[in-house]
């Protein structure tokens, strides 16, 4: 909706309705952030049985994008709540700052062993669950593999 609003604004048209709706929808999506397990994230459903990595990736992306578009501090705070490993790796590469790398070194060091010990299946593919032994909840798709590989690459750096 932000893109529609900016498209309208660029053509001199009123976009207030889109901007207002975007803000309201963002509030609904970001509100259920839960820190009771997995270091935070939003639940996949109201049953609260699973925290889907793709859903959370989109919440974090939207938060970061929202901050860049609106400058609202709450968007930035939400974006920083759950920095995923590939985002952290990209951030540290771009920042090229030893002090920042040192700040995140403990997080990076904790992720890779989780991938090695808990995140692989019998064929050594990396799933979406690597913070605890898989009890049937891991999803074996490219997204999980990419995130696990990002954790390993980050630890290797």
mmCIF file of C-alpha atoms in Angstrom:
data_model
loop_
_atom_site.group_PDB
_atom_site.id
_atom_site.type_symbol
_atom_site.label_atom_id
_atom_site.label_comp_id
_atom_site.label_asym_id
_atom_site.label_seq_id
_atom_site.Cartn_x
_atom_site.Cartn_y
_atom_site.Cartn_z
ATOM 1 C CA UNK A 1 0.000 0.000 0.000
ATOM 2 C CA UNK A 2 2.935 2.313 0.601
ATOM 3 C CA UNK A 3 3.882 1.896 -3.030
ATOM 4 C CA UNK A 4 0.364 2.764 -4.160
ATOM 5 C CA UNK A 5 0.416 5.823 -1.904
ATOM 6 C CA UNK A 6 3.738 6.995 -3.303
ATOM 7 C CA UNK A 7 2.548 6.354 -6.840
ATOM 8 C CA UNK A 8 -0.487 8.582 -6.189
ATOM 9 C CA UNK A 9 1.577 11.247 -4.456
ATOM 10 C CA UNK A 10 4.019 11.337 -7.368
ATOM 11 C CA UNK A 11 1.060 12.185 -9.600
ATOM 12 C CA UNK A 12 -0.248 14.880 -7.279
ATOM 13 C CA UNK A 13 -3.161 12.801 -6.002
ATOM 14 C CA UNK A 14 -4.391 12.287 -2.457
ATOM 15 C CA UNK A 15 -2.853 9.193 -0.829
ATOM 16 C CA UNK A 16 -3.894 9.789 2.779
ATOM 17 C CA UNK A 17 -6.348 6.886 2.788
ATOM 18 C CA UNK A 18 -3.654 4.432 1.666
ATOM 19 C CA UNK A 19 -1.125 5.762 4.161
ATOM 20 C CA UNK A 20 -3.663 5.543 6.991
ATOM 21 C CA UNK A 21 -4.722 2.013 6.015
ATOM 22 C CA UNK A 22 -1.108 0.914 5.781
ATOM 23 C CA UNK A 23 -0.426 2.206 9.263
ATOM 24 C CA UNK A 24 -3.488 0.426 10.676
ATOM 25 C CA UNK A 25 -2.634 -2.871 8.969
ATOM 26 C CA UNK A 26 0.965 -2.673 10.127
ATOM 27 C CA UNK A 27 -0.255 -2.177 13.692
ATOM 28 C CA UNK A 28 -2.394 -5.309 13.463
ATOM 29 C CA UNK A 29 0.498 -7.387 12.109
ATOM 30 C CA UNK A 30 3.143 -6.122 14.537
ATOM 31 C CA UNK A 31 0.950 -6.172 17.664
ATOM 32 C CA UNK A 32 1.019 -9.930 18.374
ATOM 33 C CA UNK A 33 4.826 -10.060 18.744
ATOM 34 C CA UNK A 34 5.482 -12.617 21.459
ATOM 35 C CA UNK A 35 8.711 -13.114 23.406
ATOM 36 C CA UNK A 36 7.710 -16.193 25.413
ATOM 37 C CA UNK A 37 9.844 -18.515 23.293
ATOM 38 C CA UNK A 38 12.147 -18.607 20.273
ATOM 39 C CA UNK A 39 13.530 -15.203 21.224
ATOM 40 C CA UNK A 40 10.384 -13.488 20.019
ATOM 41 C CA UNK A 41 8.478 -13.463 16.726
ATOM 42 C CA UNK A 42 4.813 -13.593 15.746
ATOM 43 C CA UNK A 43 2.799 -16.793 15.824
ATOM 44 C CA UNK A 44 1.656 -18.449 12.616
ATOM 45 C CA UNK A 45 -1.910 -18.662 13.960
ATOM 46 C CA UNK A 46 -3.954 -17.944 17.052
ATOM 47 C CA UNK A 47 -3.372 -21.571 18.124
ATOM 48 C CA UNK A 48 0.180 -20.460 19.052
ATOM 49 C CA UNK A 49 1.836 -23.716 18.044
ATOM 50 C CA UNK A 50 4.326 -22.520 15.440
ATOM 51 C CA UNK A 51 6.354 -19.431 14.571
ATOM 52 C CA UNK A 52 6.849 -19.493 10.824
ATOM 53 C CA UNK A 53 10.169 -18.072 9.634
ATOM 54 C CA UNK A 54 8.748 -16.672 6.390
ATOM 55 C CA UNK A 55 5.928 -14.851 8.180
ATOM 56 C CA UNK A 56 8.414 -13.333 10.579
ATOM 57 C CA UNK A 57 10.817 -12.481 7.801
ATOM 58 C CA UNK A 58 8.018 -10.489 6.151
ATOM 59 C CA UNK A 59 7.154 -8.713 9.422
ATOM 60 C CA UNK A 60 10.799 -7.723 9.893
ATOM 61 C CA UNK A 61 11.157 -6.633 6.262
ATOM 62 C CA UNK A 62 7.960 -4.578 6.453
ATOM 63 C CA UNK A 63 9.143 -2.995 9.695
ATOM 64 C CA UNK A 64 12.484 -2.013 8.163
ATOM 65 C CA UNK A 65 10.814 -0.793 4.978
ATOM 66 C CA UNK A 66 8.277 1.130 7.053
ATOM 67 C CA UNK A 67 11.034 2.862 8.945
ATOM 68 C CA UNK A 68 12.754 3.881 5.716
ATOM 69 C CA UNK A 69 9.458 5.180 4.309
ATOM 70 C CA UNK A 70 8.037 6.887 7.400
ATOM 71 C CA UNK A 71 10.943 7.461 9.774
ATOM 72 C CA UNK A 72 8.797 6.162 12.665
ATOM 73 C CA UNK A 73 11.005 4.877 15.485
ATOM 74 C CA UNK A 74 8.533 2.089 16.334
ATOM 75 C CA UNK A 75 9.115 0.552 12.902
ATOM 76 C CA UNK A 76 12.862 0.519 13.484
ATOM 77 C CA UNK A 77 12.420 -0.987 16.960
ATOM 78 C CA UNK A 78 10.291 -3.777 15.484
ATOM 79 C CA UNK A 79 12.790 -4.378 12.689
ATOM 80 C CA UNK A 80 15.583 -4.771 15.241
ATOM 81 C CA UNK A 81 13.620 -7.203 17.443
ATOM 82 C CA UNK A 82 14.360 -10.174 15.292
ATOM 83 C CA UNK A 83 17.318 -9.668 13.047
ATOM 84 C CA UNK A 84 17.573 -12.869 11.041
ATOM 85 C CA UNK A 85 20.992 -14.265 10.337
ATOM 86 C CA UNK A 86 21.171 -13.398 6.640
ATOM 87 C CA UNK A 87 20.126 -9.842 7.410
ATOM 88 C CA UNK A 88 22.697 -9.634 10.166
ATOM 89 C CA UNK A 89 25.381 -10.967 7.854
ATOM 90 C CA UNK A 90 24.496 -8.422 5.163
ATOM 91 C CA UNK A 91 24.375 -5.627 7.726
ATOM 92 C CA UNK A 92 27.795 -6.493 9.140
ATOM 93 C CA UNK A 93 29.304 -6.819 5.677
ATOM 94 C CA UNK A 94 27.952 -3.411 4.658
ATOM 95 C CA UNK A 95 28.867 -1.708 7.942
ATOM 96 C CA UNK A 96 32.429 -3.076 7.861
ATOM 97 C CA UNK A 97 32.875 -2.007 11.483
ATOM 98 C CA UNK A 98 34.878 -4.219 13.899
ATOM 99 C CA UNK A 99 32.969 -2.852 16.921
ATOM 100 C CA UNK A 100 29.615 -3.848 15.400
ATOM 101 C CA UNK A 101 30.955 -7.265 14.434
ATOM 102 C CA UNK A 102 32.152 -7.768 18.012
ATOM 103 C CA UNK A 103 28.731 -6.757 19.350
ATOM 104 C CA UNK A 104 26.964 -9.485 17.362
ATOM 105 C CA UNK A 105 29.688 -12.156 17.641
ATOM 106 C CA UNK A 106 27.934 -14.001 20.524
ATOM 107 C CA UNK A 107 24.671 -14.234 18.555
ATOM 108 C CA UNK A 108 26.481 -15.517 15.497
ATOM 109 C CA UNK A 109 28.483 -18.008 17.549
ATOM 110 C CA UNK A 110 25.295 -19.401 19.107
ATOM 111 C CA UNK A 111 23.481 -19.941 15.790
ATOM 112 C CA UNK A 112 25.908 -22.191 13.924
ATOM 113 C CA UNK A 113 26.011 -24.994 16.536
ATOM 114 C CA UNK A 114 22.220 -25.059 16.481
ATOM 115 C CA UNK A 115 22.307 -25.610 12.740
ATOM 116 C CA UNK A 116 24.965 -28.324 13.003
ATOM 117 C CA UNK A 117 23.377 -30.198 15.909
ATOM 118 C CA UNK A 118 19.629 -29.733 15.415
ATOM 119 C CA UNK A 119 18.892 -28.313 11.992
ATOM 120 C CA UNK A 120 19.902 -31.084 9.604
ATOM 121 C CA UNK A 121 17.959 -34.114 8.490
ATOM 122 C CA UNK A 122 19.383 -37.499 7.453
ATOM 123 C CA UNK A 123 20.383 -36.146 4.034
ATOM 124 C CA UNK A 124 22.137 -33.160 5.677
ATOM 125 C CA UNK A 125 19.544 -30.686 4.371
ATOM 126 C CA UNK A 126 18.925 -27.767 6.712
ATOM 127 C CA UNK A 127 15.386 -27.210 7.920
ATOM 128 C CA UNK A 128 13.582 -24.268 9.482
ATOM 129 C CA UNK A 129 14.034 -25.402 13.105
ATOM 130 C CA UNK A 130 17.548 -25.257 14.543
ATOM 131 C CA UNK A 131 17.124 -23.939 18.048
ATOM 132 C CA UNK A 132 16.091 -27.302 19.516
ATOM 133 C CA UNK A 133 15.848 -30.933 18.422
ATOM 134 C CA UNK A 134 13.307 -31.319 15.627
ATOM 135 C CA UNK A 135 10.095 -32.786 16.978
ATOM 136 C CA UNK A 136 8.377 -32.822 13.619
ATOM 137 C CA UNK A 137 8.041 -29.061 13.202
ATOM 138 C CA UNK A 138 10.923 -28.345 10.860
ATOM 139 C CA UNK A 139 10.140 -27.522 7.260
ATOM 140 C CA UNK A 140 12.575 -28.767 4.638
ATOM 141 C CA UNK A 141 12.391 -26.078 1.986
ATOM 142 C CA UNK A 142 14.957 -23.821 0.323
ATOM 143 C CA UNK A 143 14.110 -20.970 2.709
ATOM 144 C CA UNK A 144 15.244 -22.963 5.752
ATOM 145 C CA UNK A 145 18.374 -24.124 3.983
ATOM 146 C CA UNK A 146 19.266 -20.585 2.957
ATOM 147 C CA UNK A 147 18.884 -19.313 6.518
ATOM 148 C CA UNK A 148 20.899 -22.178 7.947
ATOM 149 C CA UNK A 149 23.647 -21.655 5.410
ATOM 150 C CA UNK A 150 23.661 -17.939 6.244
ATOM 151 C CA UNK A 151 24.215 -18.861 9.900
ATOM 152 C CA UNK A 152 27.141 -21.080 8.981
ATOM 153 C CA UNK A 153 28.679 -18.451 6.673
ATOM 154 C CA UNK A 154 28.275 -15.765 9.330
ATOM 155 C CA UNK A 155 30.009 -17.958 11.920
ATOM 156 C CA UNK A 156 32.836 -18.697 9.481
ATOM 157 C CA UNK A 157 33.531 -15.005 8.967
#
